[in-house]
Amino acid sequence: MLKRVKMSFFGVNLYRSTTSEYDSHRELEKEIFQTRLKCKIMKLNTMKNKSLNHRHLICRRRY
């Protein structure tokens, strides 16, 4: 029997069509881990960009 699993976190929806419960669970864990990593990296990048922009503005104001 084919089951469709939906998980939502960080505003990201994951759809998984799988045959067995165990496999679907393992796959979901993997995908959740990868997506969380991606989100962390994205957050870090945005924070870096914000700080860089902030510094840039401060430097601009000075000169």
CSV table of N, CA and C in Angstrom, one decimal:
chain,number,residue,atom,x,y,z
A,1,MET,N,0.8,-1.2,0.0
A,1,MET,CA,0.0,0.0,0.0
A,1,MET,C,0.9,1.3,0.0
A,2,LEU,N,0.6,2.1,-0.9
A,2,LEU,CA,1.4,3.4,-1.0
A,2,LEU,C,0.8,4.4,0.0
A,3,LYS,N,1.7,5.0,0.8
A,3,LYS,CA,1.3,6.0,1.7
A,3,LYS,C,2.0,7.3,1.4
A,4,ARG,N,1.2,8.4,1.5
A,4,ARG,CA,1.8,9.7,1.3
A,4,ARG,C,2.0,10.4,2.6
A,5,VAL,N,3.2,10.8,3.0
A,5,VAL,CA,3.4,11.5,4.2
A,5,VAL,C,3.7,12.9,4.0
A,6,LYS,N,3.1,13.8,4.8
A,6,LYS,CA,3.4,15.2,4.7
A,6,LYS,C,3.9,15.8,6.0
A,7,MET,N,5.0,16.5,5.9
A,7,MET,CA,5.6,17.1,7.1
A,7,MET,C,5.8,18.6,6.8
A,8,SER,N,5.6,19.4,7.8
A,8,SER,CA,5.7,20.8,7.6
A,8,SER,C,6.5,21.4,8.7
A,9,PHE,N,7.6,22.1,8.4
A,9,PHE,CA,8.4,22.8,9.4
A,9,PHE,C,9.2,23.9,8.7
A,10,PHE,N,9.5,25.0,9.3
A,10,PHE,CA,10.2,26.1,8.7
A,10,PHE,C,9.5,26.6,7.5
A,11,GLY,N,8.2,26.3,7.4
A,11,GLY,CA,7.4,26.7,6.2
A,11,GLY,C,7.8,25.9,5.0
A,12,VAL,N,8.4,24.7,5.3
A,12,VAL,CA,8.8,23.8,4.1
A,12,VAL,C,7.9,22.6,4.2
A,13,ASN,N,7.3,22.2,3.1
A,13,ASN,CA,6.4,21.0,3.0
A,13,ASN,C,7.2,19.9,2.3
A,14,LEU,N,7.2,18.7,3.0
A,14,LEU,CA,7.8,17.6,2.4
A,14,LEU,C,6.7,16.5,2.0
A,15,TYR,N,6.7,16.1,0.8
A,15,TYR,CA,5.8,15.0,0.4
A,15,TYR,C,6.6,13.8,0.1
A,16,ARG,N,6.2,12.7,0.7
A,16,ARG,CA,6.9,11.4,0.5
A,16,ARG,C,6.0,10.3,0.1
A,17,SER,N,6.1,9.7,-1.0
A,17,SER,CA,5.3,8.5,-1.4
A,17,SER,C,6.2,7.3,-1.1
A,18,THR,N,5.8,6.4,-0.2
A,18,THR,CA,6.6,5.3,0.2
A,18,THR,C,5.8,4.1,0.3
A,19,THR,N,6.4,2.9,0.3
A,19,THR,CA,5.7,1.6,0.4
A,19,THR,C,5.6,1.1,1.8
A,20,SER,N,6.7,1.3,2.6
A,20,SER,CA,6.6,0.8,4.0
A,20,SER,C,6.8,1.9,5.0
A,21,GLU,N,6.2,1.7,6.2
A,21,GLU,CA,6.3,2.7,7.3
A,21,GLU,C,7.8,3.1,7.6
A,22,TYR,N,8.6,2.0,7.9
A,22,TYR,CA,9.9,2.2,8.3
A,22,TYR,C,10.7,3.0,7.3
A,23,ASP,N,10.7,2.6,6.0
A,23,ASP,CA,11.4,3.3,5.0
A,23,ASP,C,11.0,4.8,5.0
A,24,SER,N,9.7,5.0,5.0
A,24,SER,CA,9.2,6.4,4.9
A,24,SER,C,9.7,7.2,6.1
A,25,HIS,N,9.7,6.6,7.3
A,25,HIS,CA,10.2,7.3,8.5
A,25,HIS,C,11.7,7.6,8.3
A,26,ARG,N,12.5,6.7,7.9
A,26,ARG,CA,14.0,6.9,7.7
A,26,ARG,C,14.2,8.1,6.7
A,27,GLU,N,13.5,7.9,5.5
A,27,GLU,CA,13.6,8.9,4.5
A,27,GLU,C,13.2,10.3,5.0
A,28,LEU,N,12.1,10.4,5.7
A,28,LEU,CA,11.7,11.7,6.3
A,28,LEU,C,12.7,12.3,7.2
A,29,GLU,N,13.3,11.4,8.1
A,29,GLU,CA,14.3,11.9,9.0
A,29,GLU,C,15.5,12.5,8.2
A,30,LYS,N,15.9,11.8,7.1
A,30,LYS,CA,17.0,12.3,6.3
A,30,LYS,C,16.6,13.6,5.7
A,31,GLU,N,15.4,13.7,5.1
A,31,GLU,CA,15.0,14.9,4.4
A,31,GLU,C,14.9,16.1,5.4
A,32,ILE,N,14.3,15.8,6.6
A,32,ILE,CA,14.2,16.8,7.6
A,32,ILE,C,15.6,17.3,8.0
A,33,PHE,N,16.5,16.4,8.2
A,33,PHE,CA,17.9,16.8,8.6
A,33,PHE,C,18.5,17.7,7.6
A,34,GLN,N,18.4,17.3,6.3
A,34,GLN,CA,18.9,18.1,5.2
A,34,GLN,C,18.3,19.4,5.1
A,35,THR,N,17.0,19.5,5.2
A,35,THR,CA,16.3,20.7,5.1
A,35,THR,C,16.6,21.7,6.3
A,36,ARG,N,16.7,21.1,7.5
A,36,ARG,CA,17.1,21.9,8.6
A,36,ARG,C,18.5,22.5,8.4
A,37,LEU,N,19.4,21.7,7.9
A,37,LEU,CA,20.8,22.2,7.6
A,37,LEU,C,20.7,23.3,6.6
A,38,LYS,N,19.9,23.1,5.5
A,38,LYS,CA,19.8,24.1,4.5
A,38,LYS,C,19.3,25.4,5.1
A,39,CYS,N,18.2,25.3,6.0
A,39,CYS,CA,17.6,26.5,6.6
A,39,CYS,C,18.7,27.2,7.5
A,40,LYS,N,19.5,26.4,8.3
A,40,LYS,CA,20.5,26.9,9.1
A,40,LYS,C,21.5,27.7,8.3
A,41,ILE,N,21.9,27.1,7.2
A,41,ILE,CA,22.9,27.8,6.3
A,41,ILE,C,22.3,29.0,5.7
A,42,MET,N,21.1,29.0,5.3
A,42,MET,CA,20.4,30.2,4.8
A,42,MET,C,20.3,31.3,5.8
A,43,LYS,N,19.9,30.9,7.0
A,43,LYS,CA,19.8,31.9,8.1
A,43,LYS,C,21.2,32.5,8.4
A,44,LEU,N,22.3,31.7,8.5
A,44,LEU,CA,23.6,32.2,8.7
A,44,LEU,C,24.0,33.2,7.6
A,45,ASN,N,23.7,32.8,6.3
A,45,ASN,CA,24.1,33.6,5.2
A,45,ASN,C,23.3,35.0,5.3
A,46,THR,N,22.0,34.9,5.6
A,46,THR,CA,21.3,36.2,5.7
A,46,THR,C,21.8,37.0,6.8
A,47,MET,N,22.2,36.4,8.0
A,47,MET,CA,22.8,37.1,9.1
A,47,MET,C,24.1,37.8,8.7
A,48,LYS,N,24.9,37.0,8.0
A,48,LYS,CA,26.2,37.6,7.5
A,48,LYS,C,26.0,38.8,6.6
A,49,ASN,N,25.0,38.6,5.6
A,49,ASN,CA,24.7,39.7,4.7
A,49,ASN,C,24.2,40.9,5.4
A,50,LYS,N,23.4,40.7,6.4
A,50,LYS,CA,22.8,41.8,7.2
A,50,LYS,C,24.0,42.6,7.9
A,51,SER,N,24.9,41.8,8.5
A,51,SER,CA,26.0,42.5,9.2
A,51,SER,C,26.9,43.2,8.2
A,52,LEU,N,27.1,42.6,7.1
A,52,LEU,CA,28.0,43.2,6.1
A,52,LEU,C,27.3,44.5,5.6
A,53,ASN,N,26.0,44.5,5.3
A,53,ASN,CA,25.3,45.7,4.9
A,53,ASN,C,25.4,46.7,5.9
A,54,HIS,N,25.2,46.3,7.2
A,54,HIS,CA,25.3,47.3,8.3
A,54,HIS,C,26.6,47.9,8.4
A,55,ARG,N,27.7,47.1,8.3
A,55,ARG,CA,29.0,47.7,8.3
A,55,ARG,C,29.2,48.7,7.2
A,56,HIS,N,28.7,48.2,6.0
A,56,HIS,CA,28.9,49.1,4.8
A,56,HIS,C,28.2,50.4,5.0
A,57,LEU,N,27.0,50.4,5.6
A,57,LEU,CA,26.3,51.6,5.9
A,57,LEU,C,27.1,52.5,6.9
A,58,ILE,N,27.6,51.9,7.9
A,58,ILE,CA,28.4,52.6,8.9
A,58,ILE,C,29.6,53.3,8.2
A,59,CYS,N,30.3,52.5,7.4
A,59,CYS,CA,31.5,53.0,6.7
A,59,CYS,C,31.1,54.2,5.8
A,60,ARG,N,30.0,54.1,5.1
A,60,ARG,CA,29.5,55.1,4.2
A,60,ARG,C,29.2,56.4,5.0
A,61,ARG,N,28.6,56.2,6.2
A,61,ARG,CA,28.2,57.4,7.0
A,61,ARG,C,29.4,58.1,7.4
A,62,ARG,N,30.4,57.4,7.8
A,62,ARG,CA,31.6,58.0,8.3
A,62,ARG,C,32.3,58.9,7.3
A,63,TYR,N,32.4,58.4,6.1
A,63,TYR,CA,33.2,59.2,5.1
A,63,TYR,C,32.3,60.1,4.2
